[in-house]
mmCIF file with all atom_site columns, C-alpha atoms in Angstrom:
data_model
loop_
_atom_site.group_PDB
_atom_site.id
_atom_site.type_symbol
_atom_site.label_atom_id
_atom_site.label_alt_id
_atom_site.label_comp_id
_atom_site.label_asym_id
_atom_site.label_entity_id
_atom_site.label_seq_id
_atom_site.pdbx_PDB_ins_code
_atom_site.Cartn_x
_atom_site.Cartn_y
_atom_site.Cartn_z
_atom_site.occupancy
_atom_site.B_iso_or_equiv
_atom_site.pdbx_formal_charge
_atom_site.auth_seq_id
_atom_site.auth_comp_id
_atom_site.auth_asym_id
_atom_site.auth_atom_id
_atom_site.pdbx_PDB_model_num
ATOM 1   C CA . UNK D 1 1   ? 214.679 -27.844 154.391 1.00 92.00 ? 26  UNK D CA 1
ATOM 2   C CA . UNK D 1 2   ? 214.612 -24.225 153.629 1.00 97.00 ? 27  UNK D CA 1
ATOM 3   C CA . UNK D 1 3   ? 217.591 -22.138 153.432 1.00 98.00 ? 28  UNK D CA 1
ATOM 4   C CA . UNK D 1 4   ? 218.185 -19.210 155.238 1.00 98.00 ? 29  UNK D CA 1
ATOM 5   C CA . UNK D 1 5   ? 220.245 -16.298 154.643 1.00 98.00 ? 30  UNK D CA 1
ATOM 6   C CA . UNK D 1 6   ? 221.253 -13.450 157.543 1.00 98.00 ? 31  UNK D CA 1
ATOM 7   C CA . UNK D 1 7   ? 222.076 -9.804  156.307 1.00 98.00 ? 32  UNK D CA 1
ATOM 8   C CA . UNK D 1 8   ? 224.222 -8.127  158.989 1.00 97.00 ? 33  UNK D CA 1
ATOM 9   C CA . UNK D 1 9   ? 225.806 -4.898  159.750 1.00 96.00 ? 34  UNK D CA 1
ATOM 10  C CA . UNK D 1 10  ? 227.348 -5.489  163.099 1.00 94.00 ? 35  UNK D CA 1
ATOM 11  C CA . UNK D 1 11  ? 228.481 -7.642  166.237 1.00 95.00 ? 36  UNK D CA 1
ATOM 12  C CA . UNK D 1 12  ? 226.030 -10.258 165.438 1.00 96.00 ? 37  UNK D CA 1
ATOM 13  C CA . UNK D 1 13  ? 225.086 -11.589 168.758 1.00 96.00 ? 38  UNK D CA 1
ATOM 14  C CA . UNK D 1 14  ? 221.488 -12.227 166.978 1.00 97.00 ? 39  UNK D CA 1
ATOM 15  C CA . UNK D 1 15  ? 222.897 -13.854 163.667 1.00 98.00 ? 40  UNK D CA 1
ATOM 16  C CA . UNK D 1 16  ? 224.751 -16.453 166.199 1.00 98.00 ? 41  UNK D CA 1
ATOM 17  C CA . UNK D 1 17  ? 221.830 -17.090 168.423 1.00 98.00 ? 42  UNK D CA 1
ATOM 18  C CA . UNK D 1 18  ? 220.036 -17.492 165.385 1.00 98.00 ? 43  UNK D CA 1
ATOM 19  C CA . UNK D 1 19  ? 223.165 -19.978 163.613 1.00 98.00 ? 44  UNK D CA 1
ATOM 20  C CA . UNK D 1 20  ? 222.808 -22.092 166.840 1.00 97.00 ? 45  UNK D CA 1
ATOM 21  C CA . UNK D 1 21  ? 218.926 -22.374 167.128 1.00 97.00 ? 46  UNK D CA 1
ATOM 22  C CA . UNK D 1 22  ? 219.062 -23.872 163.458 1.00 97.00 ? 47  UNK D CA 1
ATOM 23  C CA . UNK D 1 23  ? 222.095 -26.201 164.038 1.00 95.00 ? 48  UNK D CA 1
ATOM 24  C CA . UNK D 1 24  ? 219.858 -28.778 165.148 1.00 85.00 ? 49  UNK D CA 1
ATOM 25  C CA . UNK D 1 25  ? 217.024 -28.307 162.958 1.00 92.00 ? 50  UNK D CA 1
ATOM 26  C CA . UNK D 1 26  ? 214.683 -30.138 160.354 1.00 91.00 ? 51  UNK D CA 1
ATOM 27  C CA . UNK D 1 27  ? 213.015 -27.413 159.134 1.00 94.00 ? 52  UNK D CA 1
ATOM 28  C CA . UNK D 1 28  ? 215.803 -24.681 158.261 1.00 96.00 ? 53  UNK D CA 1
ATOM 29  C CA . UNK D 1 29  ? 219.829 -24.334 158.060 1.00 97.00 ? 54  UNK D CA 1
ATOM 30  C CA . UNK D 1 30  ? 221.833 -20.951 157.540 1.00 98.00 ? 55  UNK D CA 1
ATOM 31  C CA . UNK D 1 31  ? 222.741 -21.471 154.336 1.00 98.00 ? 56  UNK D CA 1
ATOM 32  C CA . UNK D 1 32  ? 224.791 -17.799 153.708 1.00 98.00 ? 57  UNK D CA 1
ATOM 33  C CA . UNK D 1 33  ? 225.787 -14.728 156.303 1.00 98.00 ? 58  UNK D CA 1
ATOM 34  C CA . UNK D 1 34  ? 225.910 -11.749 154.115 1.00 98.00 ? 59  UNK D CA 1
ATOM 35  C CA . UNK D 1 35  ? 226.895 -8.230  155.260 1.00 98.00 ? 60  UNK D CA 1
ATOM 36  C CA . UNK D 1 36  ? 227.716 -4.814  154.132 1.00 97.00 ? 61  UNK D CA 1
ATOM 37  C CA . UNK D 1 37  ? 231.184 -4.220  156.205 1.00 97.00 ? 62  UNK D CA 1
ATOM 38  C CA . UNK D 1 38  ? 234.405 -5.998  156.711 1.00 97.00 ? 63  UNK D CA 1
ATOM 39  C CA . UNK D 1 39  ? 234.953 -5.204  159.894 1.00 97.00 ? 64  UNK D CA 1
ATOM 40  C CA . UNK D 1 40  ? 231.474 -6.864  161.204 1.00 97.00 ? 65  UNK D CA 1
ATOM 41  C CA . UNK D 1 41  ? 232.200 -9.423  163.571 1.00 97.00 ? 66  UNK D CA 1
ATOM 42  C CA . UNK D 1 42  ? 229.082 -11.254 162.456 1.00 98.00 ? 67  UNK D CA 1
ATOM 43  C CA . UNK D 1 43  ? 231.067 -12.508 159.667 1.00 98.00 ? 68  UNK D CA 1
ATOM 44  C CA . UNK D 1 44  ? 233.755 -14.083 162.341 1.00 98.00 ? 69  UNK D CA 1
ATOM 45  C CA . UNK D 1 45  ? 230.838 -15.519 164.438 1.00 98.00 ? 70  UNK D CA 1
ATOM 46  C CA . UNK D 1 46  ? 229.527 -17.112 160.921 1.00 98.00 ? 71  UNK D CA 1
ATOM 47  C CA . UNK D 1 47  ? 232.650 -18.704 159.736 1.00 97.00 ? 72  UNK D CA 1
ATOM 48  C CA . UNK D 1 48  ? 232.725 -20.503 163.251 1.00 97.00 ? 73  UNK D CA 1
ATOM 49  C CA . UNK D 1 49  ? 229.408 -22.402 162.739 1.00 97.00 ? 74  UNK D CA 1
ATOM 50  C CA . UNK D 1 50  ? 231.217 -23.432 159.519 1.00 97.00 ? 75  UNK D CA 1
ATOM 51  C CA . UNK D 1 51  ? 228.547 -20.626 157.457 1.00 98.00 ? 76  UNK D CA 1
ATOM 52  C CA . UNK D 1 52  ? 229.788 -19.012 154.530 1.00 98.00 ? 77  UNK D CA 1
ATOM 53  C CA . UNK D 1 53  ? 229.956 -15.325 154.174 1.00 98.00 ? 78  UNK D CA 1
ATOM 54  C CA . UNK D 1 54  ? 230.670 -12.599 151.466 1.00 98.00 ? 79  UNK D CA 1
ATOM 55  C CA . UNK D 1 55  ? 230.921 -8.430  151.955 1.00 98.00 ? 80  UNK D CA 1
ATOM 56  C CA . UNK D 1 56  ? 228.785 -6.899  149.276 1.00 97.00 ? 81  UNK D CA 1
ATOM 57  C CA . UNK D 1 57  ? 229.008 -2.842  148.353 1.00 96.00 ? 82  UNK D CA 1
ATOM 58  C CA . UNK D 1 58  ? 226.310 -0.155  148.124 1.00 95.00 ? 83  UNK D CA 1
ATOM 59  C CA . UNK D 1 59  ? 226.141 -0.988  143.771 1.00 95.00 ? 84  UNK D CA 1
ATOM 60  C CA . UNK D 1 60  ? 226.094 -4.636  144.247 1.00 96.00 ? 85  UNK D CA 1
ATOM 61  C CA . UNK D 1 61  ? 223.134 -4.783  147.013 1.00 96.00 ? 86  UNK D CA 1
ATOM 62  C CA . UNK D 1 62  ? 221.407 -2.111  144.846 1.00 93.00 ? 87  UNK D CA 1
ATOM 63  C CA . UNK D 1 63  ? 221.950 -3.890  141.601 1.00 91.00 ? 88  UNK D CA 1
ATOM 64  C CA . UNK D 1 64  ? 219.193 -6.767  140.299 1.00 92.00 ? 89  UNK D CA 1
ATOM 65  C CA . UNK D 1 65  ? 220.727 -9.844  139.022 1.00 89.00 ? 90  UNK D CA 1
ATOM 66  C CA . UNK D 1 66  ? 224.080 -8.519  140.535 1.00 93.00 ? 91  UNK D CA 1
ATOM 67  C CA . UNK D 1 67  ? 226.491 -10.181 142.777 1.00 95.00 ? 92  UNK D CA 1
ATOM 68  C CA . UNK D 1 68  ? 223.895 -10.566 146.004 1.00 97.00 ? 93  UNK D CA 1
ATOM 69  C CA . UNK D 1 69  ? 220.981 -11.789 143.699 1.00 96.00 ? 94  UNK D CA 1
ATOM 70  C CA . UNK D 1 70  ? 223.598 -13.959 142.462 1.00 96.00 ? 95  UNK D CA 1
ATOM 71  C CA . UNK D 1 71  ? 224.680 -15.287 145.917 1.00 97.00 ? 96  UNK D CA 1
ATOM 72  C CA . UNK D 1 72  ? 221.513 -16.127 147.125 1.00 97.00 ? 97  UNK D CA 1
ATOM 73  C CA . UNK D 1 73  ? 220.728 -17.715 143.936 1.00 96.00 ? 98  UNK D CA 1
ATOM 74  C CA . UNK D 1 74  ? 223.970 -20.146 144.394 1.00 97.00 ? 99  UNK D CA 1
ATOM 75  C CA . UNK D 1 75  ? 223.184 -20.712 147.737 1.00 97.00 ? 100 UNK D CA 1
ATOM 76  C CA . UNK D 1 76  ? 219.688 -21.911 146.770 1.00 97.00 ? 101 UNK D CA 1
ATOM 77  C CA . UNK D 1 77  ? 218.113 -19.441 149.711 1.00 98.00 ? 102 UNK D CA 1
ATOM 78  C CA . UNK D 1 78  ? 214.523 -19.750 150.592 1.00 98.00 ? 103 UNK D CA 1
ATOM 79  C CA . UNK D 1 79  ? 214.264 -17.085 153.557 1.00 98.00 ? 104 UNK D CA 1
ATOM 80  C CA . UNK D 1 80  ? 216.381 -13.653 154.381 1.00 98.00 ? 105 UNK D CA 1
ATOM 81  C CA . UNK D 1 81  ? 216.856 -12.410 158.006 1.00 98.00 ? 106 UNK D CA 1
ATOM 82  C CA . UNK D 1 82  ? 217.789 -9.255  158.484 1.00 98.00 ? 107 UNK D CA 1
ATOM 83  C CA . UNK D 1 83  ? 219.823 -9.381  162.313 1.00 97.00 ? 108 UNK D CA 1
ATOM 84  C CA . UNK D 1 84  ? 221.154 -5.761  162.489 1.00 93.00 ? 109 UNK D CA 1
ATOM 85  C CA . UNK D 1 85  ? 221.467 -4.847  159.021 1.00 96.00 ? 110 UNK D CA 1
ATOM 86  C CA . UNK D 1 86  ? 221.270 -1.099  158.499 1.00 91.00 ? 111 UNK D CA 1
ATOM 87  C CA . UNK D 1 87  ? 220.181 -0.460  154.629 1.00 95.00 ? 112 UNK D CA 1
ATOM 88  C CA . UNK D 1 88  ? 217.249 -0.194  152.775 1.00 95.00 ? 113 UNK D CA 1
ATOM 89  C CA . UNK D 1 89  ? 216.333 -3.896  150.952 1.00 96.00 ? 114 UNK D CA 1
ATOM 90  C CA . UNK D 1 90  ? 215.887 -2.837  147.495 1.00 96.00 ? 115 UNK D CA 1
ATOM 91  C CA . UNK D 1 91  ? 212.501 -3.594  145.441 1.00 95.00 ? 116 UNK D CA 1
ATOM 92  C CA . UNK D 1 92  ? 214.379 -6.217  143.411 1.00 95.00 ? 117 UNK D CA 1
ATOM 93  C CA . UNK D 1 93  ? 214.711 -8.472  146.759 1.00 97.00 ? 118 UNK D CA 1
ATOM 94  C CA . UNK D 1 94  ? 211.350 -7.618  148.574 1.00 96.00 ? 119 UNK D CA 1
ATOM 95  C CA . UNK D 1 95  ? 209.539 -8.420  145.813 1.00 95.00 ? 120 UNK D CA 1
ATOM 96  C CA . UNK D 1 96  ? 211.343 -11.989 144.790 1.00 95.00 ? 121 UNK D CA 1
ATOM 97  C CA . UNK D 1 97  ? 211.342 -12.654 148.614 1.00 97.00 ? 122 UNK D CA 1
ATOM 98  C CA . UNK D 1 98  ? 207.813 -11.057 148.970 1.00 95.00 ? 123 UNK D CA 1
ATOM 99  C CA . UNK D 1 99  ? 206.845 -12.861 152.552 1.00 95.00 ? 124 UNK D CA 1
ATOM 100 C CA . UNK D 1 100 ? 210.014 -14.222 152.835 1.00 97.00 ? 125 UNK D CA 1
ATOM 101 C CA . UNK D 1 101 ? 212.254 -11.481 154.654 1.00 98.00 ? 126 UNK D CA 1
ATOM 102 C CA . UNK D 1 102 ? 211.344 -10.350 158.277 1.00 98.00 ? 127 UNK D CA 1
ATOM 103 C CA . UNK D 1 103 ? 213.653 -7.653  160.545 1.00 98.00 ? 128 UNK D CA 1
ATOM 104 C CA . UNK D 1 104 ? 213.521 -7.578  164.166 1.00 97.00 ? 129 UNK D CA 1
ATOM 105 C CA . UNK D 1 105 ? 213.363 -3.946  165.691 1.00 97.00 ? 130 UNK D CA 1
ATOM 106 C CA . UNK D 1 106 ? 214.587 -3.096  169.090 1.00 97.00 ? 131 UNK D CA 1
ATOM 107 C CA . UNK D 1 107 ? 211.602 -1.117  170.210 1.00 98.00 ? 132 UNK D CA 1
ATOM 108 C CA . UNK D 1 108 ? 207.675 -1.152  169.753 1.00 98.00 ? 133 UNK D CA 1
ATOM 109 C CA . UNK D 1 109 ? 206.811 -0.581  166.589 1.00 97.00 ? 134 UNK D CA 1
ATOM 110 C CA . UNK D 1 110 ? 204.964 1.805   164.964 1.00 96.00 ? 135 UNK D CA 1
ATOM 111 C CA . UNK D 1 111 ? 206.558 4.131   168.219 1.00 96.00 ? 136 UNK D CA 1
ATOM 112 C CA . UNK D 1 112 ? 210.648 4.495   167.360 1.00 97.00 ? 137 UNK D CA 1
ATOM 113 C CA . UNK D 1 113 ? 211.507 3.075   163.983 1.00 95.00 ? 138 UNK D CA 1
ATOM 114 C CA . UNK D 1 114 ? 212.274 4.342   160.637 1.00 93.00 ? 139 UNK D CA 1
ATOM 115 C CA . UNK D 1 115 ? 215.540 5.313   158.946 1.00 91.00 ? 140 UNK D CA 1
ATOM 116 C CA . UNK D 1 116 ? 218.413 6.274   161.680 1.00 90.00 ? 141 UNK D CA 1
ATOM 117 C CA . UNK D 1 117 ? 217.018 4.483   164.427 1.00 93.00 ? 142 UNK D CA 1
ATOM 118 C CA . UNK D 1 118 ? 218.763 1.688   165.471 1.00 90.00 ? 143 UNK D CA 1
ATOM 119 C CA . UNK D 1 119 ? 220.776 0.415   168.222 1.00 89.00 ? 144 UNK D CA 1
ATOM 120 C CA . UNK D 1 120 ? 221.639 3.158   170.892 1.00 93.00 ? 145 UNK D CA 1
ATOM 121 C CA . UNK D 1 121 ? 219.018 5.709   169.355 1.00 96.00 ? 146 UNK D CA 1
ATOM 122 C CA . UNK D 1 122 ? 216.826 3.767   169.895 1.00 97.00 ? 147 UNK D CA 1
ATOM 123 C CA . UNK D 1 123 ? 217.218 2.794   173.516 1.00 97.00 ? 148 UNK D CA 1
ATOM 124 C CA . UNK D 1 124 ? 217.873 6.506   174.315 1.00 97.00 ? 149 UNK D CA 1
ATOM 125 C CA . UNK D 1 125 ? 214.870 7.767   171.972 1.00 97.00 ? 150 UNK D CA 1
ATOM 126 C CA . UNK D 1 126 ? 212.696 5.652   174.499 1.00 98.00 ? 151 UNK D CA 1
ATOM 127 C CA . UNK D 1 127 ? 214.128 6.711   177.740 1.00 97.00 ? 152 UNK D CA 1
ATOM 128 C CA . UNK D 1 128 ? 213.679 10.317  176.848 1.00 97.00 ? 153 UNK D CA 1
ATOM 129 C CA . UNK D 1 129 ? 210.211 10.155  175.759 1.00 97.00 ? 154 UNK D CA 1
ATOM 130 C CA . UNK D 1 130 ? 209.698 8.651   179.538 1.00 97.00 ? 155 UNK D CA 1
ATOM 131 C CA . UNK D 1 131 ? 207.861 5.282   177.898 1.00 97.00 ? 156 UNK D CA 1
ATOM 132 C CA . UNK D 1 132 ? 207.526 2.376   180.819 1.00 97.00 ? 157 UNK D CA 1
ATOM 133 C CA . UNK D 1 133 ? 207.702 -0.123  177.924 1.00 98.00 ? 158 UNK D CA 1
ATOM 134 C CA . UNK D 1 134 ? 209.721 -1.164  175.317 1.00 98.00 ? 159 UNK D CA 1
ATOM 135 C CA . UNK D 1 135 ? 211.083 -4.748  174.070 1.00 98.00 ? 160 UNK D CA 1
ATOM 136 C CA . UNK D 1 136 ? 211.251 -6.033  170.419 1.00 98.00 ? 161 UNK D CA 1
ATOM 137 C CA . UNK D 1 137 ? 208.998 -6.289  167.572 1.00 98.00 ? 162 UNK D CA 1
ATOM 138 C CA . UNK D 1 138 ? 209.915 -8.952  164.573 1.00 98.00 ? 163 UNK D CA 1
ATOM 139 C CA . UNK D 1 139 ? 208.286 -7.571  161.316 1.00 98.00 ? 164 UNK D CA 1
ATOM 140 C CA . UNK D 1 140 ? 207.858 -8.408  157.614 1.00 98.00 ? 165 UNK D CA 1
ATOM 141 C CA . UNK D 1 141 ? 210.417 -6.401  155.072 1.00 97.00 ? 166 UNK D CA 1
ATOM 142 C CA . UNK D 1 142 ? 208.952 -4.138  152.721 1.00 95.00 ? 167 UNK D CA 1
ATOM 143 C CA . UNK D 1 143 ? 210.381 -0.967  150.912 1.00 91.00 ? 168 UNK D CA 1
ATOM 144 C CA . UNK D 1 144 ? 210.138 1.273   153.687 1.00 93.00 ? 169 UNK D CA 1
ATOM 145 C CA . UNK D 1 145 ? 212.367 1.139   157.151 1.00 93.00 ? 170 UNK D CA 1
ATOM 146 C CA . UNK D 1 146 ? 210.442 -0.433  160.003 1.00 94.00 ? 171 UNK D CA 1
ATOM 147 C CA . UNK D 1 147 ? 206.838 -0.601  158.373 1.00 94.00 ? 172 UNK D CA 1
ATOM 148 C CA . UNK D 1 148 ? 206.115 -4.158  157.249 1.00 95.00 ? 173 UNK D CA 1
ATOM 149 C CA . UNK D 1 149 ? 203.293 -6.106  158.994 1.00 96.00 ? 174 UNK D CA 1
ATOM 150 C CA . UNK D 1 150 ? 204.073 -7.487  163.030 1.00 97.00 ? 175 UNK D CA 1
ATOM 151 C CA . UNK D 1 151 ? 204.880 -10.881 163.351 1.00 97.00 ? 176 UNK D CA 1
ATOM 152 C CA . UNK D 1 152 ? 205.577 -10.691 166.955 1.00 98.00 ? 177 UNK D CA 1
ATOM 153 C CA . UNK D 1 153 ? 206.371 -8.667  169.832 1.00 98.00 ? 178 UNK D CA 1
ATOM 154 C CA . UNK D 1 154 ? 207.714 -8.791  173.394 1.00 98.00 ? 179 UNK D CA 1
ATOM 155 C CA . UNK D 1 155 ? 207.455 -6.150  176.066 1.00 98.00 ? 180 UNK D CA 1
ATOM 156 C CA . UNK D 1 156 ? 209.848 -5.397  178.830 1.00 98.00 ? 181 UNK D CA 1
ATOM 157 C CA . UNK D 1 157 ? 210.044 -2.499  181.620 1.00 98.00 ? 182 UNK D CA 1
ATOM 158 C CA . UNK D 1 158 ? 211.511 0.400   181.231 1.00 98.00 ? 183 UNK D CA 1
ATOM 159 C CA . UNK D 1 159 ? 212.659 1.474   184.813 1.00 97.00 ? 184 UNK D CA 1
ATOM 160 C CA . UNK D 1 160 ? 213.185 5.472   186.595 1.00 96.00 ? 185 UNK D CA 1
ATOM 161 C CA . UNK D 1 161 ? 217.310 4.809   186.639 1.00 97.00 ? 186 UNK D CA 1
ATOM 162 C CA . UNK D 1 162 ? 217.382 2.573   182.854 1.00 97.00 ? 187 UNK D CA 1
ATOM 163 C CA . UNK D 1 163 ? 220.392 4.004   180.330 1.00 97.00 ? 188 UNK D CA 1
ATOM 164 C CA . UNK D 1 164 ? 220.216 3.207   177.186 1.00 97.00 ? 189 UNK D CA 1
ATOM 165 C CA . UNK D 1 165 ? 223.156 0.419   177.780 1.00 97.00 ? 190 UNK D CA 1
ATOM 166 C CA . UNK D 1 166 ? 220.921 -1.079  180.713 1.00 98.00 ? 191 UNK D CA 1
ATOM 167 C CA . UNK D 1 167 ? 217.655 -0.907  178.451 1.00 98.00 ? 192 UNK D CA 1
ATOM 168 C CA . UNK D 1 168 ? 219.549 -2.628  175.156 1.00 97.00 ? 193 UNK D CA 1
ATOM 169 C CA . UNK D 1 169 ? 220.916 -5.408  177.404 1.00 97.00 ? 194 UNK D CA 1
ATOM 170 C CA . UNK D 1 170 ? 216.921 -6.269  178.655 1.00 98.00 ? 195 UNK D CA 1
ATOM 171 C CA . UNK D 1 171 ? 215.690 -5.930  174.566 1.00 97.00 ? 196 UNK D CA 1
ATOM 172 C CA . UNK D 1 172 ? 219.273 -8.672  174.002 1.00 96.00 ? 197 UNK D CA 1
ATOM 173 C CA . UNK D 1 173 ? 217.847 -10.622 176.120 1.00 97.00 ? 198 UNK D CA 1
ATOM 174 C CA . UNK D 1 174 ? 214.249 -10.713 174.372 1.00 98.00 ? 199 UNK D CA 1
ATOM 175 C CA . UNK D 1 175 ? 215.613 -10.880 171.265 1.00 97.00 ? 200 UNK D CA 1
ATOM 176 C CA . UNK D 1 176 ? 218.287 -14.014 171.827 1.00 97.00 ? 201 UNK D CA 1
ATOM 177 C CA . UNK D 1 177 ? 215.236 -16.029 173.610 1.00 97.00 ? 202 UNK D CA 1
ATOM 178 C CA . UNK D 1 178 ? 212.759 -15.030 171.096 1.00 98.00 ? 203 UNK D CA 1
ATOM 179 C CA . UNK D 1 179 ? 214.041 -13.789 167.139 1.00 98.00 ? 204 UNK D CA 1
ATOM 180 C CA . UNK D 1 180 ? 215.521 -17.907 166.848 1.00 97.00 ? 205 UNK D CA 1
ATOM 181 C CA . UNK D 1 181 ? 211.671 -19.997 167.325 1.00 96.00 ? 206 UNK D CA 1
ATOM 182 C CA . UNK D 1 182 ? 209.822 -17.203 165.518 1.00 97.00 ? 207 UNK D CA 1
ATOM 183 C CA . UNK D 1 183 ? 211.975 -17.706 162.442 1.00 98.00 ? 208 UNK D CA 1
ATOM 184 C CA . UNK D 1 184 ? 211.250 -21.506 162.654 1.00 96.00 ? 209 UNK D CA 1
ATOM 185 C CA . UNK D 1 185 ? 207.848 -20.856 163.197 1.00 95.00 ? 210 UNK D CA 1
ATOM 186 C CA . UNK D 1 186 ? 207.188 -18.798 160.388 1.00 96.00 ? 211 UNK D CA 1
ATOM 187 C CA . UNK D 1 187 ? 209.404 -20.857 158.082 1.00 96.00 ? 212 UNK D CA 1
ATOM 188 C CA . UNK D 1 188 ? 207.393 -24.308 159.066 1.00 92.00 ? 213 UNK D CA 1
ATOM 189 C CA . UNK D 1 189 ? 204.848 -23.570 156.457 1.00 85.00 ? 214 UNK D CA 1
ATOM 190 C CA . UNK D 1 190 ? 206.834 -22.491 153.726 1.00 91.00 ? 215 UNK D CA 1
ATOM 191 C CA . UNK D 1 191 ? 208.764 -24.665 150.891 1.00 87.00 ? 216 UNK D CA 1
ATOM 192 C CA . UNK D 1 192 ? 211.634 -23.918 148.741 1.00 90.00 ? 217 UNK D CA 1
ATOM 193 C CA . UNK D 1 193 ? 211.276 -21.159 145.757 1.00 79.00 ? 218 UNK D CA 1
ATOM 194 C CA . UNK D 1 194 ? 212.925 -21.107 142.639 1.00 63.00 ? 219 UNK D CA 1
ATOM 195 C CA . UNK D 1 195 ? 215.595 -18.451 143.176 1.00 51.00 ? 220 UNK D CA 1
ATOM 196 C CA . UNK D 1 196 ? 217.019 -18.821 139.663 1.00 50.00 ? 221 UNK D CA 1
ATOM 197 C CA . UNK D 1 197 ? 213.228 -16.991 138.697 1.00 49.00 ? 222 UNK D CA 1
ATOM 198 C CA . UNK D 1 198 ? 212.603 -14.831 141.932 1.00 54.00 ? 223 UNK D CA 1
ATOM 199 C CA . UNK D 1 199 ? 216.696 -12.816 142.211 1.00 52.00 ? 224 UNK D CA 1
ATOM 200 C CA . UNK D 1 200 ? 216.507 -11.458 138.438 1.00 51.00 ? 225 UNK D CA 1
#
């Protein structure tokens, strides 16, 4: 069984759909819901599936063999998914969880990622540049925003009258049916590391 941890910054409508894919699960469980605000309401949705959670600061994220090394150490965790989580991952965690961390981006990647482009920027960032596509792309974690290898993508329309609000509810929709069973694909080959050697 590999254990799964989700980094999130936000609402965390994917961190749930994700928490309820795995409920029934042989291969994975979400071990750990980690995020970088108090206010995120991902932390709420967490603590209903009976997942624990913890708020980390800038310095502890940043630090290796600090307090999130040490969490994910405790919580024996095999796999990271990041589900609207806004920083940088640090070199200290991409390389102990080298293979082992994947993002989901609301757009086509390479077109409209890197650093400030999330959520409503990107929707927007698309409809301006008059694209007739956009969807989701789930990617491997490295030390740069939004450049790891493609795992998978999904397309969708973008339509003459779209806003960005119409747009990001079509990409929710790709991401809630799709970012769950990619996970558990891409964990089905994969078998527990020794944190205690990989977080320091």
């Amino acid at each position: 069984m590999i254990n799964i941890a989700i980094f999130a910054s936000g609402s965390g409508t994917n961190a749930e759909a994700i928490m309820r894919h795995f409920e029934g699960s042989t291969r994975g469980r979400v071990a750990l819901l980690l995020s970088n605000r108090e206010d995120a309401y991902a932390l709420k949705r967490a603590e209903g599936f009976g997942v624990p959670t913890a708020v980390f600061t800038r310095e502890e994220f940043g630090e290796p063999g600090g307090r999130v090394a040490s969490l994910l150490q405790e919580h024996g965790i095999d796999f990271i998914v990041l589900a609207g989580f806004l920083w940088l991952v640090p070199h200290y965690l991409t390389d102990a969880y080298a293979g082992r961390i994947v993002n989901i981006h609301p757009a086509l990647l390479p077109k409209f990622g890197g650093r400030g482009m999330y959520g409503d920027r990107v929707h927007r960032a698309v409809i301006e540049a008059g694209e007739r596509e956009s969807g989701i792309t789930i990617h491997w974690v490295n030390e740069r925003y939004d450049s790891g290898d493609t795992i998978f993508q999904a397309t969708v329309a973008v339509d003459a009258d779209d806003t960005a609000d119409t747009l990001a509810a079509k990409i929710h929709v790709l991401e809630h049916r799709h970012f769950p069973t990619v996970i558990e694909e891409t964990i089905a080959g994969l078998s527990p590391i020794d944190t205690k050697q990989n977080t320091k």
